[in-house]
Coordinates of C-alpha atoms and ligand atoms in Angstrom, one line a residue:
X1185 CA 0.0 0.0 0.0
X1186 CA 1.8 3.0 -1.1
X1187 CA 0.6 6.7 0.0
X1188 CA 1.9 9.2 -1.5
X1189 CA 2.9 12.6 0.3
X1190 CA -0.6 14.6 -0.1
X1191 CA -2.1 11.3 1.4
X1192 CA 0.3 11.9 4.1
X1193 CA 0.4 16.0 4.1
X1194 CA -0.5 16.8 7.7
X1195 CA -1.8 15.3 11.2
X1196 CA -5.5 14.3 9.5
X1197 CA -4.0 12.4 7.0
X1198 CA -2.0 11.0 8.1
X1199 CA -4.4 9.7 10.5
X1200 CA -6.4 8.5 7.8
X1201 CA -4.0 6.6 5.9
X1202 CA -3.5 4.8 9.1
X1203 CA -7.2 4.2 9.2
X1204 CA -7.1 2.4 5.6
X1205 CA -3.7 0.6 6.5
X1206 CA -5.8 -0.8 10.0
X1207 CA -8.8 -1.8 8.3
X1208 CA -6.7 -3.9 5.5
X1209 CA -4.8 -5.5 8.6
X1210 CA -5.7 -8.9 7.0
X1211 CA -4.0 -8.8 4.1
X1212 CA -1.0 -8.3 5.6
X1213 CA 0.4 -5.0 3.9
X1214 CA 3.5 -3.4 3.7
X1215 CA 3.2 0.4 3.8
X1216 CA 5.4 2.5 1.7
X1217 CA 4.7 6.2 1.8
X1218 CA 6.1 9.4 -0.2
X1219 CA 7.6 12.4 1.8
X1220 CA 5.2 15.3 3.5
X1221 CA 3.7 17.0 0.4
X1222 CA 6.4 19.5 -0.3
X1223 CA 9.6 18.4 1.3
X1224 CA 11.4 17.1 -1.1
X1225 CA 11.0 20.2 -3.2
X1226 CA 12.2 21.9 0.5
X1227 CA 15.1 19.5 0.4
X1228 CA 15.9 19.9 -3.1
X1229 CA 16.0 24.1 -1.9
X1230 CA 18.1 23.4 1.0
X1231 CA 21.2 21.4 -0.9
X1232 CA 20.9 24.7 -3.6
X1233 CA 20.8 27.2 -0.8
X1234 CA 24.0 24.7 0.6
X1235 CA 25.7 24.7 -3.0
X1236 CA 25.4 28.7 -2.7
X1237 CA 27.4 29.0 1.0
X1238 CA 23.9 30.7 2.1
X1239 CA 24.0 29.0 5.7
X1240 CA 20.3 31.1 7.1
X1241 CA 18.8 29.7 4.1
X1242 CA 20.0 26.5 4.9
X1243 CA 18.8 26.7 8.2
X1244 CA 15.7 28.0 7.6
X1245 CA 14.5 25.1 5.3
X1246 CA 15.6 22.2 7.5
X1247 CA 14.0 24.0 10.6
X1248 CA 10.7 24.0 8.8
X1249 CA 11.0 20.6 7.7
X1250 CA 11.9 19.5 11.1
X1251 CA 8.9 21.5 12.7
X1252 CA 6.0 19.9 10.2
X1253 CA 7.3 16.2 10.8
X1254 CA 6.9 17.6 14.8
X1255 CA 3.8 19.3 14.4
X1256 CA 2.0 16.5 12.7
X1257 CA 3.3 14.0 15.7
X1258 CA 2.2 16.0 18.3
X1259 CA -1.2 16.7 16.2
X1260 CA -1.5 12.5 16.4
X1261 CA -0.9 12.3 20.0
X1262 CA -1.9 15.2 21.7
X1263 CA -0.8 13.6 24.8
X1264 CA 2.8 13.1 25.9
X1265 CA 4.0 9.5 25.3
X1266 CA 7.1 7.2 25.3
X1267 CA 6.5 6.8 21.4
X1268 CA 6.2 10.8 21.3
X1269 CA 9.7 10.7 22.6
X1270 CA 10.8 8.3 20.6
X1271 CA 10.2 10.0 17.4
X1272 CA 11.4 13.3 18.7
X1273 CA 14.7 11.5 19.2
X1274 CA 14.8 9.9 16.0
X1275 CA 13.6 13.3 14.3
X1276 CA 16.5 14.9 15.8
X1277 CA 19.0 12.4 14.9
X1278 CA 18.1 12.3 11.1
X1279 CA 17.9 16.6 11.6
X1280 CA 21.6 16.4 12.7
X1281 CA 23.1 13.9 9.8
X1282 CA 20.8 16.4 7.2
X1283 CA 22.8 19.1 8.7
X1284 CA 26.0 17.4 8.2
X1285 CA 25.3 16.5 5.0
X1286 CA 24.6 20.1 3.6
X1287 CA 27.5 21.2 6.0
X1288 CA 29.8 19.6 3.7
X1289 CA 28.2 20.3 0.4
X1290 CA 28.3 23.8 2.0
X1291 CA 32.3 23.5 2.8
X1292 CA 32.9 22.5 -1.1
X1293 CA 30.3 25.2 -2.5
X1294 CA 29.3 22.2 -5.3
X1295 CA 26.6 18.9 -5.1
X1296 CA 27.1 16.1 -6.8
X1297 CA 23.8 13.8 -7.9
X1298 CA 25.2 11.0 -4.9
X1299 CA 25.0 14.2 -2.6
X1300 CA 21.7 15.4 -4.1
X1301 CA 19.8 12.0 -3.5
X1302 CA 21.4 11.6 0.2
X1303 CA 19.8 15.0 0.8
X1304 CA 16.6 13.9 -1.0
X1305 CA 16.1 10.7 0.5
X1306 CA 15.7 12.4 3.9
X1307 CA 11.8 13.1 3.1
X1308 CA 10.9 9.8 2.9
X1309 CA 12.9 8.6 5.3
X1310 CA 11.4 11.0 8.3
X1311 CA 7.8 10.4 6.9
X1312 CA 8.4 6.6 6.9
X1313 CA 9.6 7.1 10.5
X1314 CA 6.8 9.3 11.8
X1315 CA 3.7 6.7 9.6
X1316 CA 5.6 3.8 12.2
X1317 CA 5.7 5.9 15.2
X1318 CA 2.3 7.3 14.6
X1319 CA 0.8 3.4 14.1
X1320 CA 2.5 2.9 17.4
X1321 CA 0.7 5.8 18.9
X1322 CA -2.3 4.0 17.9
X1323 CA -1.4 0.7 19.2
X1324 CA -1.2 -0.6 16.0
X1325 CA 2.0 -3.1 14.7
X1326 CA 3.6 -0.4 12.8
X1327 CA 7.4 -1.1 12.6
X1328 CA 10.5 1.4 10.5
X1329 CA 12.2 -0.8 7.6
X1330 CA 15.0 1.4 6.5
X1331 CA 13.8 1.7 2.4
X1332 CA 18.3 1.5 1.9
X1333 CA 17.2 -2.2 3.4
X1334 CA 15.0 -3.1 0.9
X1335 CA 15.2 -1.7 -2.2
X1336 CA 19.1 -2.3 -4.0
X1337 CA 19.9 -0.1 -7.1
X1338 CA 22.6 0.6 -9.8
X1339 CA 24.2 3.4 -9.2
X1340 CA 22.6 5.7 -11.6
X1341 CA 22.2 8.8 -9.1
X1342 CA 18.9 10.5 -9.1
X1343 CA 17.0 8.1 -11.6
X1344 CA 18.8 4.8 -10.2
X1345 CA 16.8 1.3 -11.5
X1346 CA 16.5 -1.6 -9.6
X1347 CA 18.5 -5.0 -9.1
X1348 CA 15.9 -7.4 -8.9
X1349 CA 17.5 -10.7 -7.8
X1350 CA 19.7 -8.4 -5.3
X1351 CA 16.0 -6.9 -4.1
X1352 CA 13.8 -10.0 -3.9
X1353 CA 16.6 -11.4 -1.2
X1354 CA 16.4 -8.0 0.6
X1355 CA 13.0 -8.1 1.0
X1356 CA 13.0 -11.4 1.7
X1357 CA 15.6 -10.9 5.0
X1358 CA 14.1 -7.0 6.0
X1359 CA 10.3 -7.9 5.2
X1360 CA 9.6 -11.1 5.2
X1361 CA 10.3 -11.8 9.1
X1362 CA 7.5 -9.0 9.8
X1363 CA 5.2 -10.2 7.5
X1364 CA 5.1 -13.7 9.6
X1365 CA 5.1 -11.9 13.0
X1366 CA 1.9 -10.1 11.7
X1367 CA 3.9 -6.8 12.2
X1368 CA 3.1 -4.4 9.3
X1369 CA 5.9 -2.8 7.7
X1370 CA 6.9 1.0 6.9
X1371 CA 9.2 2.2 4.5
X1372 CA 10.2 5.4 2.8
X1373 CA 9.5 5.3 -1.2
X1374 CA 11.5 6.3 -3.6
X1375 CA 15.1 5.5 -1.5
X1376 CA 17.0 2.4 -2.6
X1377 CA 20.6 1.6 -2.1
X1378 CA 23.8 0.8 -4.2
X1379 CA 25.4 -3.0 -3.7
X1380 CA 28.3 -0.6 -2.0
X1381 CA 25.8 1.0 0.4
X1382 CA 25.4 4.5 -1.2
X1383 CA 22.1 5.7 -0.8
X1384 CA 20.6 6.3 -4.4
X1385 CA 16.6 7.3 -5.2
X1386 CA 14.4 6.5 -8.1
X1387 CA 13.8 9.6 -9.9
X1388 CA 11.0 12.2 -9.2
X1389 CA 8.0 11.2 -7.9
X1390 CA 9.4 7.6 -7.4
X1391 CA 7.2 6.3 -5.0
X1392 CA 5.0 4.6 -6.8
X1393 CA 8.0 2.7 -8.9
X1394 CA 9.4 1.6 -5.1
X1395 CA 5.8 0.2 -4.0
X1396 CA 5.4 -1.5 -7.4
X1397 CA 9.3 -2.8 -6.8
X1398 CA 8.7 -4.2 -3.0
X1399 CA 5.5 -6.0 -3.9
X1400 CA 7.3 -7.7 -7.2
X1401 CA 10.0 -9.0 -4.6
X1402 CA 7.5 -10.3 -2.5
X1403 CA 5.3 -11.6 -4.7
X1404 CA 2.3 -9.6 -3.5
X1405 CA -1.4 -10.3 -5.0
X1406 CA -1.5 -6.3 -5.2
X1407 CA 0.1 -3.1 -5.5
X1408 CA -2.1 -0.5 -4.3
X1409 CA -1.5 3.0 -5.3
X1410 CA -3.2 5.4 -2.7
X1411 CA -3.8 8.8 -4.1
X1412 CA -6.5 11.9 -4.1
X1413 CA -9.1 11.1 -6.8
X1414 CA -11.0 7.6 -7.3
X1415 CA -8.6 6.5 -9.7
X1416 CA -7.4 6.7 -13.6
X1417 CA -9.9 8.9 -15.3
X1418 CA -11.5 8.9 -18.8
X1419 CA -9.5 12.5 -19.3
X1420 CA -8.2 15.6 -16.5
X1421 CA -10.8 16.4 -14.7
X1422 CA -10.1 19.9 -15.1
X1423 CA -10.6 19.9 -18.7
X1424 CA -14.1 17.9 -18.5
X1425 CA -15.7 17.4 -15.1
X1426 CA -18.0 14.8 -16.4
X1427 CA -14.8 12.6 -16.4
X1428 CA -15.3 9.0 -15.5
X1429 CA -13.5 6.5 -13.6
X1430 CA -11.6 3.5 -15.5
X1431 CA -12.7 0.8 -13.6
X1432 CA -10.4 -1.4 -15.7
X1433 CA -7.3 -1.3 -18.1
X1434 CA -4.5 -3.4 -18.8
X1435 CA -0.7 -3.1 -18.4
X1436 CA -0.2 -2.1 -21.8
X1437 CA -2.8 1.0 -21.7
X1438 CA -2.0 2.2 -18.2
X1439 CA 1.7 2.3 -19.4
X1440 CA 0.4 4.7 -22.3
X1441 CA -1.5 6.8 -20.2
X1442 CA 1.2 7.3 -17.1
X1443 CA 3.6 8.7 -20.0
X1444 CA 1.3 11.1 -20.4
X1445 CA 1.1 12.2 -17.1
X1446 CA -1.7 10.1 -15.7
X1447 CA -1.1 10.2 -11.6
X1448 CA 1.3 6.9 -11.9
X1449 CA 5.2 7.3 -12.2
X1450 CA 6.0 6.1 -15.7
X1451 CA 8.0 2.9 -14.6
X1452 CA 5.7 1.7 -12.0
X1453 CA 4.3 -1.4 -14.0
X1454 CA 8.0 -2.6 -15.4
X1455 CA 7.7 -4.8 -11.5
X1456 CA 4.4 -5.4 -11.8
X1457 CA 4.1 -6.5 -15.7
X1458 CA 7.1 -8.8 -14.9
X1459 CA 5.8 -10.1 -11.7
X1460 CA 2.3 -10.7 -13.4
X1461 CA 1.0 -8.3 -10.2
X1462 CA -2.4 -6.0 -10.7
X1463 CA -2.2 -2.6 -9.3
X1464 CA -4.9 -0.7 -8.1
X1465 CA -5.1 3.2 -8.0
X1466 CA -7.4 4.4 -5.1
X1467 CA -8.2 7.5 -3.1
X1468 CA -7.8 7.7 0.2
X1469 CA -10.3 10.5 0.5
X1470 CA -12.8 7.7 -1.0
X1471 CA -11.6 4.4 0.6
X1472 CA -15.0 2.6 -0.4
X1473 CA -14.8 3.0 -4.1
X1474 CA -13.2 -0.1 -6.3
X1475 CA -10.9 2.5 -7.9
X1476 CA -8.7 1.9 -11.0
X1477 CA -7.6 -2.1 -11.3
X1478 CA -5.0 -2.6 -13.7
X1479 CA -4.3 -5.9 -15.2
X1480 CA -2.0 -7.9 -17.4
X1481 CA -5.7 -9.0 -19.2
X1482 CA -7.3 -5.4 -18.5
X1483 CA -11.0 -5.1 -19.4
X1484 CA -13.2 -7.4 -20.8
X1485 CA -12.3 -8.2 -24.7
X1486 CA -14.1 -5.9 -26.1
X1487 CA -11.5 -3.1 -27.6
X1488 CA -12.5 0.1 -27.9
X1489 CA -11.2 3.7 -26.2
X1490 CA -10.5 4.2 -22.4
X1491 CA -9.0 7.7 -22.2
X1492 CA -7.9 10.6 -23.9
X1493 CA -4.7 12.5 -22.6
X1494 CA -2.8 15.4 -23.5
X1495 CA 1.1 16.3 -23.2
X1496 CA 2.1 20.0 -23.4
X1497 CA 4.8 21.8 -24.3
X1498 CA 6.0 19.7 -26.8
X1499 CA 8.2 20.6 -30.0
X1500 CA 7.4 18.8 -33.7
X1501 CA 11.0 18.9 -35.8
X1502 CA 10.0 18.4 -39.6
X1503 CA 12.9 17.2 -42.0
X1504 CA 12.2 17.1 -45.4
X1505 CA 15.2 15.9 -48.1
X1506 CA 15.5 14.3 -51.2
X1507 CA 18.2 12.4 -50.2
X1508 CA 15.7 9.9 -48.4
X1509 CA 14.3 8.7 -51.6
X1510 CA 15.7 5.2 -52.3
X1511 CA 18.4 5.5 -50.1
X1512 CA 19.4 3.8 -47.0
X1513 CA 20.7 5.3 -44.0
X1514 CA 19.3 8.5 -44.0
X1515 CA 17.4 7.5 -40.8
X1516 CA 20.1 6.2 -38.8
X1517 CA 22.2 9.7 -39.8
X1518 CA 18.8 11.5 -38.6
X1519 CA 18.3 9.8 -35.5
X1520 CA 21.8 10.2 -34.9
X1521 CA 22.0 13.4 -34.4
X1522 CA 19.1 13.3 -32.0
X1523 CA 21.4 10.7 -30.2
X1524 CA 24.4 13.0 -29.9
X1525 CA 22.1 16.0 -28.4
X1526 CA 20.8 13.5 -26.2
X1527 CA 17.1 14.8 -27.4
X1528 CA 14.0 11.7 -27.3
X1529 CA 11.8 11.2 -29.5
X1530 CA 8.5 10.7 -28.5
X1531 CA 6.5 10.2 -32.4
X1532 CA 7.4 9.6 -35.4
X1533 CA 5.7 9.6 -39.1
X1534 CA 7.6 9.4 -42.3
X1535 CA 6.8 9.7 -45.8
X1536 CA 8.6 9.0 -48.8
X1537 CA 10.7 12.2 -48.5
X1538 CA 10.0 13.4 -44.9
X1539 CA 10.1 12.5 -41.2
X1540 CA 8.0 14.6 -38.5
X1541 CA 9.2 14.0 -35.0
X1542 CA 8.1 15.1 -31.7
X1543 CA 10.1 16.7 -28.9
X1544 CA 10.3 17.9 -25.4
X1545 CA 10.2 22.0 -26.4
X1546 CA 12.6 22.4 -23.6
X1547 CA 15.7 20.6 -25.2
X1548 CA 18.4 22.5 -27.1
X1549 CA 16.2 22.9 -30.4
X1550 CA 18.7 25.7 -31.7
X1551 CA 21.5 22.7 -31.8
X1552 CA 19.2 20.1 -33.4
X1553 CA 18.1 22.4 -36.5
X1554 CA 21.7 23.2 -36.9
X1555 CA 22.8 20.0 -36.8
X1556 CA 20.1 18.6 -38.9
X1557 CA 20.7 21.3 -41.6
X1558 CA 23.6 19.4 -42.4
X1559 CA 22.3 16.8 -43.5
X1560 CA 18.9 17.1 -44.8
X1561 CA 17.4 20.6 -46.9
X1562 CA 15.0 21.6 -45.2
X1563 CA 14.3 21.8 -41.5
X1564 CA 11.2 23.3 -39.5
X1565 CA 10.7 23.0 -35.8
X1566 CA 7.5 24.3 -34.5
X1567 CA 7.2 24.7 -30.8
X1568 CA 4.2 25.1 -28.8
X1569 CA 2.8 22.2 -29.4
X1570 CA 0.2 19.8 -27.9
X1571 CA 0.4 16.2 -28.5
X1572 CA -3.1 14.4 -27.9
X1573 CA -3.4 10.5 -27.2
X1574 CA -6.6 8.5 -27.1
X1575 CA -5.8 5.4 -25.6
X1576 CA -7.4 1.8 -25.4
X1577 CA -7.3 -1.9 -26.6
X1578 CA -7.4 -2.6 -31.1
X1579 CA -8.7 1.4 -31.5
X1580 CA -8.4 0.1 -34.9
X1581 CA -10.7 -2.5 -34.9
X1582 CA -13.8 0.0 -34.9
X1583 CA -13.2 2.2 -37.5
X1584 CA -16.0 4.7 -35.6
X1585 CA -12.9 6.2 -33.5
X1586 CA -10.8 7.4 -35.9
X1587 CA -13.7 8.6 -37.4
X1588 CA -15.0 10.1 -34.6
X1589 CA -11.9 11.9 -33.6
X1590 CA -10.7 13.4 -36.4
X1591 CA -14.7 14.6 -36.6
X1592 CA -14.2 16.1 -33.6
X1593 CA -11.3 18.1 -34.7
X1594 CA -12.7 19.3 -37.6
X1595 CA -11.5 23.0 -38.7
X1596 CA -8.6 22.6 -36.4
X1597 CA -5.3 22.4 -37.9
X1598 CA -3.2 19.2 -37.2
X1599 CA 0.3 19.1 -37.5
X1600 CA 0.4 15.3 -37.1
X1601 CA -1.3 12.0 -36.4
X1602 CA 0.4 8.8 -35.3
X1603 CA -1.2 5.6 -34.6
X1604 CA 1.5 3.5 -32.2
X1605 CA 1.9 0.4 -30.6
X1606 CA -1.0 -2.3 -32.6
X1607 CA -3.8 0.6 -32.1
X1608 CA -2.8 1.3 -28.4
X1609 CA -2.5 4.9 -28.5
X1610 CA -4.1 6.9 -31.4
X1611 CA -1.6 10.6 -31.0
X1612 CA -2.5 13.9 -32.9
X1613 CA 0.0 17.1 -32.6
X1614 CA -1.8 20.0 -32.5
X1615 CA -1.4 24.0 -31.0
X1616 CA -1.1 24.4 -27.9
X1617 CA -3.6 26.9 -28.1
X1618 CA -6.7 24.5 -29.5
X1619 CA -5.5 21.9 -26.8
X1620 CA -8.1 22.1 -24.6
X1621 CA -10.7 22.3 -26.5
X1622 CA -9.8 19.3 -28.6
X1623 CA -9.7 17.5 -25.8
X1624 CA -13.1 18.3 -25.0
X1625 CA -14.8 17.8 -27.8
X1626 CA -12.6 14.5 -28.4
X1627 CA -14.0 13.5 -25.1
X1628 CA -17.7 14.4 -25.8
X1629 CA -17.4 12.1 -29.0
X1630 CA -15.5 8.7 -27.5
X1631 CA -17.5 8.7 -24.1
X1632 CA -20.3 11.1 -23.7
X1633 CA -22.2 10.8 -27.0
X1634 CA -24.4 8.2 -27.7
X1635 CA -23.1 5.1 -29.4
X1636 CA -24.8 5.3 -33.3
X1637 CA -24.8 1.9 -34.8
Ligands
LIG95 N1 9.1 12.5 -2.6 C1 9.5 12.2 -3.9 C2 9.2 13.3 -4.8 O1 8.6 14.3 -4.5 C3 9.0 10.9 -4.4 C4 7.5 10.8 -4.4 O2 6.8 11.7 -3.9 O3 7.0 9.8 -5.0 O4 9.6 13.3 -6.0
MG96 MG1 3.9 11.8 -5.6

């Protein structure tokens, strides 16, 4: 059961997560939980403010991050207690190596990305701490598993991947002993550990990957995702309140719809699609609704749309030459370029003598043109961009949503359409500007129009 750090913002909810966790007793969970809404942000602030010899900044940061973890135990308690004391102590202890820490990134005025994830890794770390102490508090079975325990990593600082084989016998030696005492478990997402010991984390927002990690390596029936809305949603609320709940979707399509920002880290279902393990996305401000269950199977057979998405900010790089027709290679010198930048790629459509790519817009366009240029005679790259993605099972196989869409989008100008993965994820560039509003009316046609036959 992961909770990530809005589910565990202040004294109330963290009380509430604790609720859900106590009611689930019998399954025998394993709690992994995000920082505090906000701290990691904090910490990122307070190794910058380090970097930059600005000691009151410093100071400032880690004394407010020190005071919310306080605040929110004493909030729990309201009563003086052994566990109360306890956490203080630990608190203080973890304040004091954090202080070290910057002290010496401080003394060398530079951080490197080991330095930046020891920092990091702090968050979850006190928020693990205080979710066991506060289960205590509660006479509940709560008990601390250091994440560093658990989790073992390459040493790819700051977006570090999993060793599997290393991390199913961690789990089994840290976790597994709980588990058969009935004790439930608490650990810090996101924080894993080199083979050396170094203290590495996942990447941003990497909670979600660590809970889908620890129940692969323990061979859990489920990974549940506890967040604030009932689940994965038909589009952004935002955009179209009428937005429905996906009560199903399989590996393949949640995987689509998490690159496109959907509220699940991108890599959380590499574990789970390997371990054959569903996850479920719930809310903990809803704990009675079935939520989101995502499956190696998904829904029913039947194929058809589940979602439309959108991804800002994006970039499309047109390249138009000749020198394609007939010949070979031209794509590898292309993509090559691309390489050497270090840019991705997110679509692709070609023609005879042309390939349209899309791009982050924040990469270093100015280079690529230039580069490009060399090699093929005409360039354009057009930022500002939107890229759309109606996702779901065979789109294909119903020819009334590609009809439908493209209906939908009628007078607006489309700067590209790409239909990926076996009819997974039908993708159309257009302005930023007419984003929304494709969306919308994209919407209205897939899920809130009536079905014509
Ligand atoms: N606390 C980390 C972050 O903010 C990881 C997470 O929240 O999942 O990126
Ligand atoms: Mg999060």
């Amino acid at each position: 059961m992961k909770f990530g750090g809005t589910s565990v913002g202040d004294a109330d909810r963290v009380a509430n997560a604790i609720d859900i966790v106590a009611e689930r007793r019998h399954l025998q969970p394993v709690v992994v939980v995000s920082a505090l809404a906000g701290v990691t942000n904090d910490l990122v602030a307070a190794g910058e403010a380090a970097r930059a010899q600005d000691p009151r900044r410093v100071k400032e940061i880690i004394e407010g991050v020190r005071q919310r973890h306080e605040d929110v135990a004493l909030r729990l308690v309201q009563h003086k207690s052994d566990f109360l004391e306890a956490f203080i102590k630990q608190l203080d202890k973890q304040i004091e190596e954090i202080d070290t820490i910057l002290r010496g990134i401080a003394l060398l005025g530079e951080i490197t990305l080991r330095a930046r994830d020891k920092v990091m890794s702090i968050g979850e770390r006190l928020s693990s701490v205080l979710f066991a102490y506060s289960m205590m508090m509660r006479a509940l079975p709560g008990e601390y598993v250091a994440a560093e325990d658990v989790v073992i990593t390459d040493d790819h600082f700051c977006g570090a991947s999993p060793l599997m084989d290393d991390t199913r016998a961690a789990a089994q030696r840290a976790l597994a002993p709980l588990l058969e005492r009935n004790r439930i478990a608490v650990m810090g997402g996101f924080i894993g550990r080199t083979r050396e010991g170094a203290t590495t984390t996942l990447g941003r927002n990497g909670s979600d990957y660590s809970a889908a990690i620890v129940g692969a390596a323990l061979g859990a029936d489920e990974v549940q995702i506890w967040t604030d809305v009932d689940g994965l949603l038909t589009c952004d609320p935002r955009l179209v309140p009428s937005a429905r709940v996906i009560d199903r979707l399989s590996f393949d399509e949640a995987a689509e719809l998490a690159q496109f920002g959907a509220k699940l880290h991108p890599r959380t279902l590499e574990p789970a699609v390997e371990a054959n393990i569903s996850v479920r996305v719930l809310n903990t401000h809803n704990p009675a609704s079935a939520g989101t269950l995502i499956t190696r199977a998904g829904a029913d057979a039947s194929a058809g749309p589940r979602s439309i998405a959108r991804k800002k900010n994006v970039a499309v790089v047109h390249v138009t030459s000749n020198r394609m027709l007939g010949a070979h290679g031209f794509l590898a010198r292309l993509f090559a370029e691309f390489e050497a930048l270090a840019i991705s790629v997110d679509l692709i459509a070609t023609s005879e003598v042309s390939v349209t790519v899309t791009v982050d817009e924040k990469q270093n366009l100015g280079a690529l043109q230039q580069k490009l240029e060399q090699i093929a005679e005409q360039v354009e790259v057009i930022d500002s961009q939107c890229i759309l993605a109606v996702v779901g099972q065979n789109l294909m196989s119903d020819a009334r949503v590609g009809a439908r869409v493209l209906e939908a989008l009628r007078g607006m100008p489309v700067k590209m359409i790409s239909l990926g993965r076996s009819g997974l994820n039908l993708s159309i560039v257009v302005d930023d500007a007419n984003a929304d509003a494709a969306v919308q009316t994209i919407h209205h046609a897939l899920f809130e129009a009536p079905v014509a036959v």
